[in-house]
């Protein structure tokens, strides 16, 4: 487990966080700009000397009554929004920079295998000035991992990339972060990145943790801070179906659920292979409800569902409804007027409608 109870007072900001998450997988730290995400990451890394409280990483006490471990003792790998590669070193020299400074290589990493998985083989003799933003981030990730960190911290690594570079980097991270055997903290304000990368979630607002836990538990809290916000969303996992409809990508989510979304291959140049796993973000505001199955509708995703929870109270004129669709969790945010007009209640059978364009 990773357990943190951290406090930091600055002249214009106060961080006061208390949370615990599993000591493996990807934990997304999510919240609006200025809420303290980067400050929290710096505190975990040991870059904020004034921080107080306690921090335990998989039974190792990094901060507490016995003192504070130094940055070097923590052995944390960090990938910032700005890759900060050494301009006078080649890609290969940048990759090996931290590894050469290890006192002892305790966990042999097959360097060529790592380079291949990051798709940077052809870049090894080039210098950073000749790399794209996405290429620089992949090199920075490789450099961090070759230093054998106990924990990997990533601070909005995709936010500075253009759309196509971001999508290609996201595809690589989806696969890569699930394969490495160290815990990862991933800071972002993008709900799409959370949906596609995270196993666990820590929500931040004004320097404080508002919720934490598995991604499904946090997203499914109908009365939580995130659910009440305009960014409320659900995550549904599936696989690219073998059979496709013209101009669409069909995703088989199991239990007879097949979702259709637009085929962006011609724009992004990225082709999804049949059978490959995907995670879809579905925004609650894009899910409408009806009591009878619509006929001859332009909306392609119409799914039978059962209401499992209703938010206790409306918020800004809307109510969050939690649905069960063949064992999968889905949130809908509709007006309180519609809740009353349809007389919605827990246990009721309804149909959920999701526009194809709303799926990511």
GROMACS .gro file of C-alpha atoms in nm:
model
  360
    1UNK     CA    1   0.000   0.000   0.000
    2UNK     CA    2   0.091   0.364  -0.050
    3UNK     CA    3  -0.023   0.573   0.248
    4UNK     CA    4   0.021   0.949   0.257
    5UNK     CA    5  -0.069   1.211   0.515
    6UNK     CA    6   0.115   1.520   0.392
    7UNK     CA    7   0.095   1.887   0.489
    8UNK     CA    8   0.272   2.183   0.336
    9UNK     CA    9   0.210   2.552   0.397
   10UNK     CA   10   0.331   2.806   0.143
   11UNK     CA   11   0.273   3.180   0.128
   12UNK     CA   12  -0.023   3.151  -0.111
   13UNK     CA   13  -0.118   2.784  -0.094
   14UNK     CA   14  -0.178   2.505   0.158
   15UNK     CA   15  -0.151   2.134   0.084
   16UNK     CA   16  -0.327   1.900   0.327
   17UNK     CA   17  -0.371   1.549   0.184
   18UNK     CA   18  -0.457   1.215   0.338
   19UNK     CA   19  -0.508   0.906   0.123
   20UNK     CA   20  -0.412   0.544   0.063
   21UNK     CA   21  -0.401   0.352  -0.265
   22UNK     CA   22  -0.265   0.010  -0.371
   23UNK     CA   23   0.112  -0.011  -0.407
   24UNK     CA   24   0.092  -0.124  -0.768
   25UNK     CA   25  -0.064  -0.007  -1.093
   26UNK     CA   26  -0.131   0.348  -1.211
   27UNK     CA   27  -0.278   0.603  -0.969
   28UNK     CA   28  -0.405   0.916  -1.141
   29UNK     CA   29  -0.395   1.242  -0.946
   30UNK     CA   30  -0.681   1.438  -1.100
   31UNK     CA   31  -0.814   1.787  -1.052
   32UNK     CA   32  -0.831   2.138  -1.200
   33UNK     CA   33  -0.530   2.361  -1.258
   34UNK     CA   34  -0.391   2.508  -0.936
   35UNK     CA   35  -0.540   2.243  -0.705
   36UNK     CA   36  -0.198   2.115  -0.587
   37UNK     CA   37  -0.131   1.814  -0.812
   38UNK     CA   38   0.230   1.904  -0.894
   39UNK     CA   39   0.298   2.012  -0.535
   40UNK     CA   40   0.178   1.670  -0.413
   41UNK     CA   41   0.408   1.495  -0.659
   42UNK     CA   42   0.703   1.708  -0.548
   43UNK     CA   43   0.626   1.627  -0.183
   44UNK     CA   44   0.622   1.253  -0.260
   45UNK     CA   45   0.951   1.282  -0.449
   46UNK     CA   46   1.118   1.463  -0.158
   47UNK     CA   47   1.154   1.790  -0.347
   48UNK     CA   48   0.962   1.992  -0.085
   49UNK     CA   49   1.182   2.003   0.229
   50UNK     CA   50   0.916   2.183   0.437
   51UNK     CA   51   0.655   1.907   0.402
   52UNK     CA   52   0.540   1.736   0.724
   53UNK     CA   53   0.333   1.429   0.807
   54UNK     CA   54   0.392   1.071   0.699
   55UNK     CA   55   0.453   0.877   0.379
   56UNK     CA   56   0.484   0.501   0.340
   57UNK     CA   57   0.555   0.328   0.010
   58UNK     CA   58   0.492  -0.048   0.020
   59UNK     CA   59   0.587  -0.076   0.390
   60UNK     CA   60   0.894   0.152   0.350
   61UNK     CA   61   0.868   0.465   0.568
   62UNK     CA   62   0.983   0.764   0.360
   63UNK     CA   63   0.857   1.029   0.600
   64UNK     CA   64   0.746   0.996   0.961
   65UNK     CA   65   0.855   0.980   1.324
   66UNK     CA   66   1.186   0.819   1.223
   67UNK     CA   67   1.280   1.109   1.000
   68UNK     CA   68   1.275   1.183   0.630
   69UNK     CA   69   1.447   0.992   0.353
   70UNK     CA   70   1.652   1.199   0.110
   71UNK     CA   71   1.567   1.225  -0.258
   72UNK     CA   72   1.850   0.985  -0.339
   73UNK     CA   73   1.732   0.730  -0.081
   74UNK     CA   74   1.376   0.736  -0.217
   75UNK     CA   75   1.490   0.643  -0.568
   76UNK     CA   76   1.200   0.805  -0.749
   77UNK     CA   77   1.179   0.836  -1.127
   78UNK     CA   78   1.020   1.162  -1.244
   79UNK     CA   79   0.890   1.258  -1.589
   80UNK     CA   80   0.780   1.622  -1.602
   81UNK     CA   81   0.574   1.807  -1.863
   82UNK     CA   82   0.906   1.943  -1.991
   83UNK     CA   83   1.128   1.637  -2.057
   84UNK     CA   84   1.448   1.829  -1.961
   85UNK     CA   85   1.682   1.611  -2.164
   86UNK     CA   86   2.051   1.703  -2.167
   87UNK     CA   87   2.096   1.888  -2.500
   88UNK     CA   88   2.467   1.799  -2.534
   89UNK     CA   89   2.404   1.424  -2.500
   90UNK     CA   90   2.263   1.187  -2.761
   91UNK     CA   91   1.942   0.995  -2.694
   92UNK     CA   92   2.146   0.688  -2.598
   93UNK     CA   93   2.363   0.891  -2.359
   94UNK     CA   94   2.053   1.051  -2.204
   95UNK     CA   95   1.898   0.708  -2.150
   96UNK     CA   96   2.204   0.573  -1.971
   97UNK     CA   97   2.279   0.888  -1.768
   98UNK     CA   98   2.104   0.782  -1.448
   99UNK     CA   99   2.190   0.414  -1.482
  100UNK     CA  100   2.564   0.482  -1.491
  101UNK     CA  101   2.531   0.659  -1.155
  102UNK     CA  102   2.372   0.363  -0.976
  103UNK     CA  103   2.597   0.222  -0.706
  104UNK     CA  104   2.469  -0.124  -0.791
  105UNK     CA  105   2.240  -0.250  -1.065
  106UNK     CA  106   2.002  -0.467  -0.863
  107UNK     CA  107   1.727  -0.525  -1.117
  108UNK     CA  108   1.872  -0.591  -1.462
  109UNK     CA  109   1.659  -0.427  -1.728
  110UNK     CA  110   1.696  -0.548  -2.082
  111UNK     CA  111   1.790  -0.212  -2.232
  112UNK     CA  112   1.728  -0.312  -2.593
  113UNK     CA  113   1.385  -0.448  -2.498
  114UNK     CA  114   1.297  -0.122  -2.322
  115UNK     CA  115   1.416   0.083  -2.619
  116UNK     CA  116   1.205  -0.130  -2.854
  117UNK     CA  117   0.894  -0.103  -2.637
  118UNK     CA  118   0.932   0.277  -2.633
  119UNK     CA  119   0.981   0.276  -3.011
  120UNK     CA  120   1.298   0.488  -3.001
  121UNK     CA  121   1.550   0.252  -3.169
  122UNK     CA  122   1.606   0.485  -3.463
  123UNK     CA  123   1.664   0.785  -3.236
  124UNK     CA  124   1.963   0.661  -3.036
  125UNK     CA  125   2.233   0.865  -3.213
  126UNK     CA  126   2.027   1.182  -3.244
  127UNK     CA  127   2.032   1.485  -3.013
  128UNK     CA  128   1.724   1.624  -2.830
  129UNK     CA  129   1.699   1.932  -3.051
  130UNK     CA  130   1.603   1.708  -3.345
  131UNK     CA  131   1.323   1.523  -3.163
  132UNK     CA  132   0.950   1.583  -3.157
  133UNK     CA  133   0.770   1.646  -2.828
  134UNK     CA  134   0.641   1.289  -2.812
  135UNK     CA  135   0.985   1.145  -2.885
  136UNK     CA  136   1.142   1.355  -2.608
  137UNK     CA  137   0.885   1.228  -2.358
  138UNK     CA  138   0.952   0.865  -2.451
  139UNK     CA  139   1.326   0.920  -2.402
  140UNK     CA  140   1.260   1.088  -2.066
  141UNK     CA  141   1.046   0.791  -1.960
  142UNK     CA  142   1.318   0.547  -2.061
  143UNK     CA  143   1.582   0.747  -1.873
  144UNK     CA  144   1.368   0.746  -1.558
  145UNK     CA  145   1.306   0.370  -1.571
  146UNK     CA  146   1.671   0.277  -1.637
  147UNK     CA  147   1.763   0.443  -1.306
  148UNK     CA  148   1.567   0.161  -1.133
  149UNK     CA  149   1.313   0.374  -0.944
  150UNK     CA  150   1.093   0.233  -0.668
  151UNK     CA  151   0.818   0.472  -0.775
  152UNK     CA  152   0.750   0.651  -1.104
  153UNK     CA  153   0.599   1.002  -1.099
  154UNK     CA  154   0.461   1.153  -1.421
  155UNK     CA  155   0.349   1.516  -1.422
  156UNK     CA  156   0.117   1.590  -1.717
  157UNK     CA  157   0.360   1.433  -1.968
  158UNK     CA  158   0.122   1.467  -2.266
  159UNK     CA  159  -0.021   1.815  -2.210
  160UNK     CA  160   0.228   1.995  -2.436
  161UNK     CA  161   0.185   1.759  -2.733
  162UNK     CA  162  -0.030   1.819  -3.041
  163UNK     CA  163  -0.334   1.597  -3.096
  164UNK     CA  164  -0.173   1.330  -3.316
  165UNK     CA  165   0.145   1.305  -3.103
  166UNK     CA  166  -0.067   1.287  -2.790
  167UNK     CA  167  -0.282   1.006  -2.930
  168UNK     CA  168   0.021   0.802  -3.037
  169UNK     CA  169   0.189   0.855  -2.700
  170UNK     CA  170  -0.132   0.760  -2.521
  171UNK     CA  171  -0.150   0.430  -2.710
  172UNK     CA  172   0.207   0.352  -2.610
  173UNK     CA  173   0.147   0.446  -2.245
  174UNK     CA  174  -0.171   0.235  -2.228
  175UNK     CA  175   0.035  -0.072  -2.302
  176UNK     CA  176   0.361   0.026  -2.136
  177UNK     CA  177   0.238   0.140  -1.794
  178UNK     CA  178   0.047  -0.184  -1.743
  179UNK     CA  179   0.362  -0.388  -1.806
  180UNK     CA  180   0.609  -0.224  -1.565
  181UNK     CA  181   0.616  -0.365  -1.212
  182UNK     CA  182   0.652  -0.043  -1.010
  183UNK     CA  183   0.372   0.184  -0.886
  184UNK     CA  184   0.303   0.496  -1.093
  185UNK     CA  185   0.155   0.833  -0.992
  186UNK     CA  186   0.020   1.012  -1.300
  187UNK     CA  187  -0.083   1.378  -1.265
  188UNK     CA  188  -0.336   1.507  -1.516
  189UNK     CA  189  -0.637   1.733  -1.560
  190UNK     CA  190  -0.756   1.526  -1.860
  191UNK     CA  191  -1.047   1.291  -1.794
  192UNK     CA  192  -0.955   1.100  -2.112
  193UNK     CA  193  -0.608   1.021  -1.975
  194UNK     CA  194  -0.762   0.908  -1.645
  195UNK     CA  195  -1.007   0.683  -1.826
  196UNK     CA  196  -0.745   0.518  -2.045
  197UNK     CA  197  -0.453   0.486  -1.805
  198UNK     CA  198  -0.561   0.478  -1.440
  199UNK     CA  199  -0.631   0.186  -1.206
  200UNK     CA  200  -0.673   0.408  -0.900
  201UNK     CA  201  -0.774   0.770  -0.856
  202UNK     CA  202  -0.691   1.052  -0.613
  203UNK     CA  203  -0.912   1.360  -0.652
  204UNK     CA  204  -0.770   1.697  -0.546
  205UNK     CA  205  -0.945   2.030  -0.492
  206UNK     CA  206  -0.790   2.339  -0.330
  207UNK     CA  207  -0.498   2.140  -0.191
  208UNK     CA  208  -0.711   1.870  -0.025
  209UNK     CA  209  -0.808   1.516  -0.124
  210UNK     CA  210  -1.184   1.491  -0.185
  211UNK     CA  211  -1.188   1.118  -0.270
  212UNK     CA  212  -0.952   0.829  -0.337
  213UNK     CA  213  -0.966   0.460  -0.425
  214UNK     CA  214  -1.015   0.236  -0.728
  215UNK     CA  215  -1.120   0.420  -1.041
  216UNK     CA  216  -1.462   0.251  -1.051
  217UNK     CA  217  -1.534   0.326  -0.684
  218UNK     CA  218  -1.438   0.694  -0.713
  219UNK     CA  219  -1.616   0.752  -1.044
  220UNK     CA  220  -1.927   0.572  -0.919
  221UNK     CA  221  -1.976   0.789  -0.610
  222UNK     CA  222  -2.295   0.968  -0.721
  223UNK     CA  223  -2.277   1.224  -0.441
  224UNK     CA  224  -1.903   1.286  -0.476
  225UNK     CA  225  -1.723   1.601  -0.585
  226UNK     CA  226  -1.639   1.462  -0.930
  227UNK     CA  227  -1.989   1.332  -1.002
  228UNK     CA  228  -2.140   1.674  -0.930
  229UNK     CA  229  -1.896   1.845  -1.167
  230UNK     CA  230  -1.938   1.892  -1.540
  231UNK     CA  231  -1.652   1.645  -1.601
  232UNK     CA  232  -1.829   1.345  -1.440
  233UNK     CA  233  -1.766   1.033  -1.647
  234UNK     CA  234  -1.762   0.653  -1.649
  235UNK     CA  235  -1.507   0.405  -1.782
  236UNK     CA  236  -1.609   0.090  -1.969
  237UNK     CA  237  -1.355  -0.163  -2.092
  238UNK     CA  238  -1.386  -0.367  -2.409
  239UNK     CA  239  -1.213  -0.505  -2.717
  240UNK     CA  240  -1.219  -0.398  -3.079
  241UNK     CA  241  -1.476  -0.623  -3.244
  242UNK     CA  242  -1.395  -0.836  -3.547
  243UNK     CA  243  -1.703  -0.718  -3.733
  244UNK     CA  244  -1.717  -0.345  -3.804
  245UNK     CA  245  -1.982  -0.114  -3.948
  246UNK     CA  246  -1.890   0.138  -4.223
  247UNK     CA  247  -1.727   0.451  -4.077
  248UNK     CA  248  -1.746   0.321  -3.721
  249UNK     CA  249  -1.535   0.132  -3.469
  250UNK     CA  250  -1.728  -0.139  -3.287
  251UNK     CA  251  -1.619  -0.218  -2.931
  252UNK     CA  252  -1.734  -0.546  -2.776
  253UNK     CA  253  -1.775  -0.487  -2.401
  254UNK     CA  254  -1.899  -0.838  -2.324
  255UNK     CA  255  -2.241  -0.959  -2.207
  256UNK     CA  256  -2.386  -0.864  -2.544
  257UNK     CA  257  -2.287  -0.496  -2.519
  258UNK     CA  258  -2.139  -0.354  -2.840
  259UNK     CA  259  -2.069   0.020  -2.852
  260UNK     CA  260  -2.016   0.216  -3.173
  261UNK     CA  261  -1.784   0.517  -3.202
  262UNK     CA  262  -1.655   0.716  -3.502
  263UNK     CA  263  -1.356   0.577  -3.692
  264UNK     CA  264  -1.089   0.848  -3.666
  265UNK     CA  265  -0.828   0.642  -3.854
  266UNK     CA  266  -0.820   0.877  -4.153
  267UNK     CA  267  -0.745   1.172  -3.924
  268UNK     CA  268  -0.504   1.020  -3.671
  269UNK     CA  269  -0.345   0.756  -3.893
  270UNK     CA  270  -0.380   0.509  -3.606
  271UNK     CA  271  -0.555   0.180  -3.682
  272UNK     CA  272  -0.691  -0.032  -3.401
  273UNK     CA  273  -0.644  -0.406  -3.439
  274UNK     CA  274  -0.939  -0.644  -3.387
  275UNK     CA  275  -0.917  -0.802  -3.043
  276UNK     CA  276  -0.706  -0.524  -2.892
  277UNK     CA  277  -0.824  -0.392  -2.555
  278UNK     CA  278  -0.962  -0.039  -2.515
  279UNK     CA  279  -1.107   0.170  -2.235
  280UNK     CA  280  -1.385   0.412  -2.321
  281UNK     CA  281  -1.461   0.736  -2.137
  282UNK     CA  282  -1.832   0.814  -2.136
  283UNK     CA  283  -1.926   1.155  -1.997
  284UNK     CA  284  -2.232   1.151  -1.775
  285UNK     CA  285  -2.377   1.455  -1.952
  286UNK     CA  286  -2.375   1.256  -2.280
  287UNK     CA  287  -2.597   0.978  -2.146
  288UNK     CA  288  -2.972   1.036  -2.173
  289UNK     CA  289  -3.247   0.811  -2.037
  290UNK     CA  290  -3.585   0.698  -2.166
  291UNK     CA  291  -3.848   0.459  -2.033
  292UNK     CA  292  -3.916   0.284  -2.365
  293UNK     CA  293  -3.672   0.170  -2.630
  294UNK     CA  294  -3.657   0.432  -2.907
  295UNK     CA  295  -3.732   0.322  -3.262
  296UNK     CA  296  -3.565   0.443  -3.584
  297UNK     CA  297  -3.321   0.666  -3.391
  298UNK     CA  298  -2.998   0.821  -3.519
  299UNK     CA  299  -2.838   0.737  -3.184
  300UNK     CA  300  -2.661   0.403  -3.231
  301UNK     CA  301  -2.590   0.313  -2.869
  302UNK     CA  302  -2.917   0.233  -2.694
  303UNK     CA  303  -2.868  -0.001  -2.399
  304UNK     CA  304  -3.111  -0.156  -2.149
  305UNK     CA  305  -3.012  -0.056  -1.795
  306UNK     CA  306  -3.124  -0.066  -1.434
  307UNK     CA  307  -3.099   0.233  -1.200
  308UNK     CA  308  -2.887   0.134  -0.899
  309UNK     CA  309  -2.840   0.475  -0.733
  310UNK     CA  310  -2.977   0.826  -0.752
  311UNK     CA  311  -2.784   1.119  -0.609
  312UNK     CA  312  -2.943   1.223  -0.281
  313UNK     CA  313  -3.004   1.579  -0.399
  314UNK     CA  314  -2.994   1.770  -0.728
  315UNK     CA  315  -2.693   1.994  -0.789
  316UNK     CA  316  -2.720   2.301  -1.012
  317UNK     CA  317  -3.050   2.171  -1.146
  318UNK     CA  318  -2.916   1.825  -1.240
  319UNK     CA  319  -2.917   1.483  -1.078
  320UNK     CA  320  -2.660   1.203  -1.122
  321UNK     CA  321  -2.805   0.859  -1.193
  322UNK     CA  322  -2.595   0.543  -1.156
  323UNK     CA  323  -2.684   0.261  -1.395
  324UNK     CA  324  -2.606  -0.108  -1.421
  325UNK     CA  325  -2.568  -0.233  -1.778
  326UNK     CA  326  -2.508  -0.609  -1.776
  327UNK     CA  327  -2.280  -0.572  -1.474
  328UNK     CA  328  -2.103  -0.258  -1.598
  329UNK     CA  329  -2.129   0.080  -1.429
  330UNK     CA  330  -2.249   0.388  -1.617
  331UNK     CA  331  -2.335   0.739  -1.495
  332UNK     CA  332  -2.598   0.967  -1.644
  333UNK     CA  333  -2.646   1.334  -1.557
  334UNK     CA  334  -2.993   1.463  -1.640
  335UNK     CA  335  -3.206   1.755  -1.529
  336UNK     CA  336  -3.396   1.731  -1.205
  337UNK     CA  337  -3.706   1.816  -1.410
  338UNK     CA  338  -3.653   1.497  -1.616
  339UNK     CA  339  -3.601   1.290  -1.299
  340UNK     CA  340  -3.939   1.409  -1.173
  341UNK     CA  341  -4.117   1.380  -1.507
  342UNK     CA  342  -4.000   1.022  -1.560
  343UNK     CA  343  -4.052   0.938  -1.190
  344UNK     CA  344  -3.711   0.771  -1.180
  345UNK     CA  345  -3.628   0.552  -0.882
  346UNK     CA  346  -3.373   0.291  -0.780
  347UNK     CA  347  -3.438  -0.054  -0.925
  348UNK     CA  348  -3.622   0.086  -1.226
  349UNK     CA  349  -3.550  -0.045  -1.579
  350UNK     CA  350  -3.467   0.222  -1.838
  351UNK     CA  351  -3.281   0.263  -2.167
  352UNK     CA  352  -2.954   0.459  -2.183
  353UNK     CA  353  -2.874   0.648  -2.501
  354UNK     CA  354  -2.515   0.745  -2.590
  355UNK     CA  355  -2.420   0.929  -2.906
  356UNK     CA  356  -2.130   0.766  -3.094
  357UNK     CA  357  -1.947   1.099  -3.112
  358UNK     CA  358  -1.951   1.119  -2.731
  359UNK     CA  359  -1.736   0.808  -2.689
  360UNK     CA  360  -1.358   0.843  -2.657
   0.00000   0.00000   0.00000
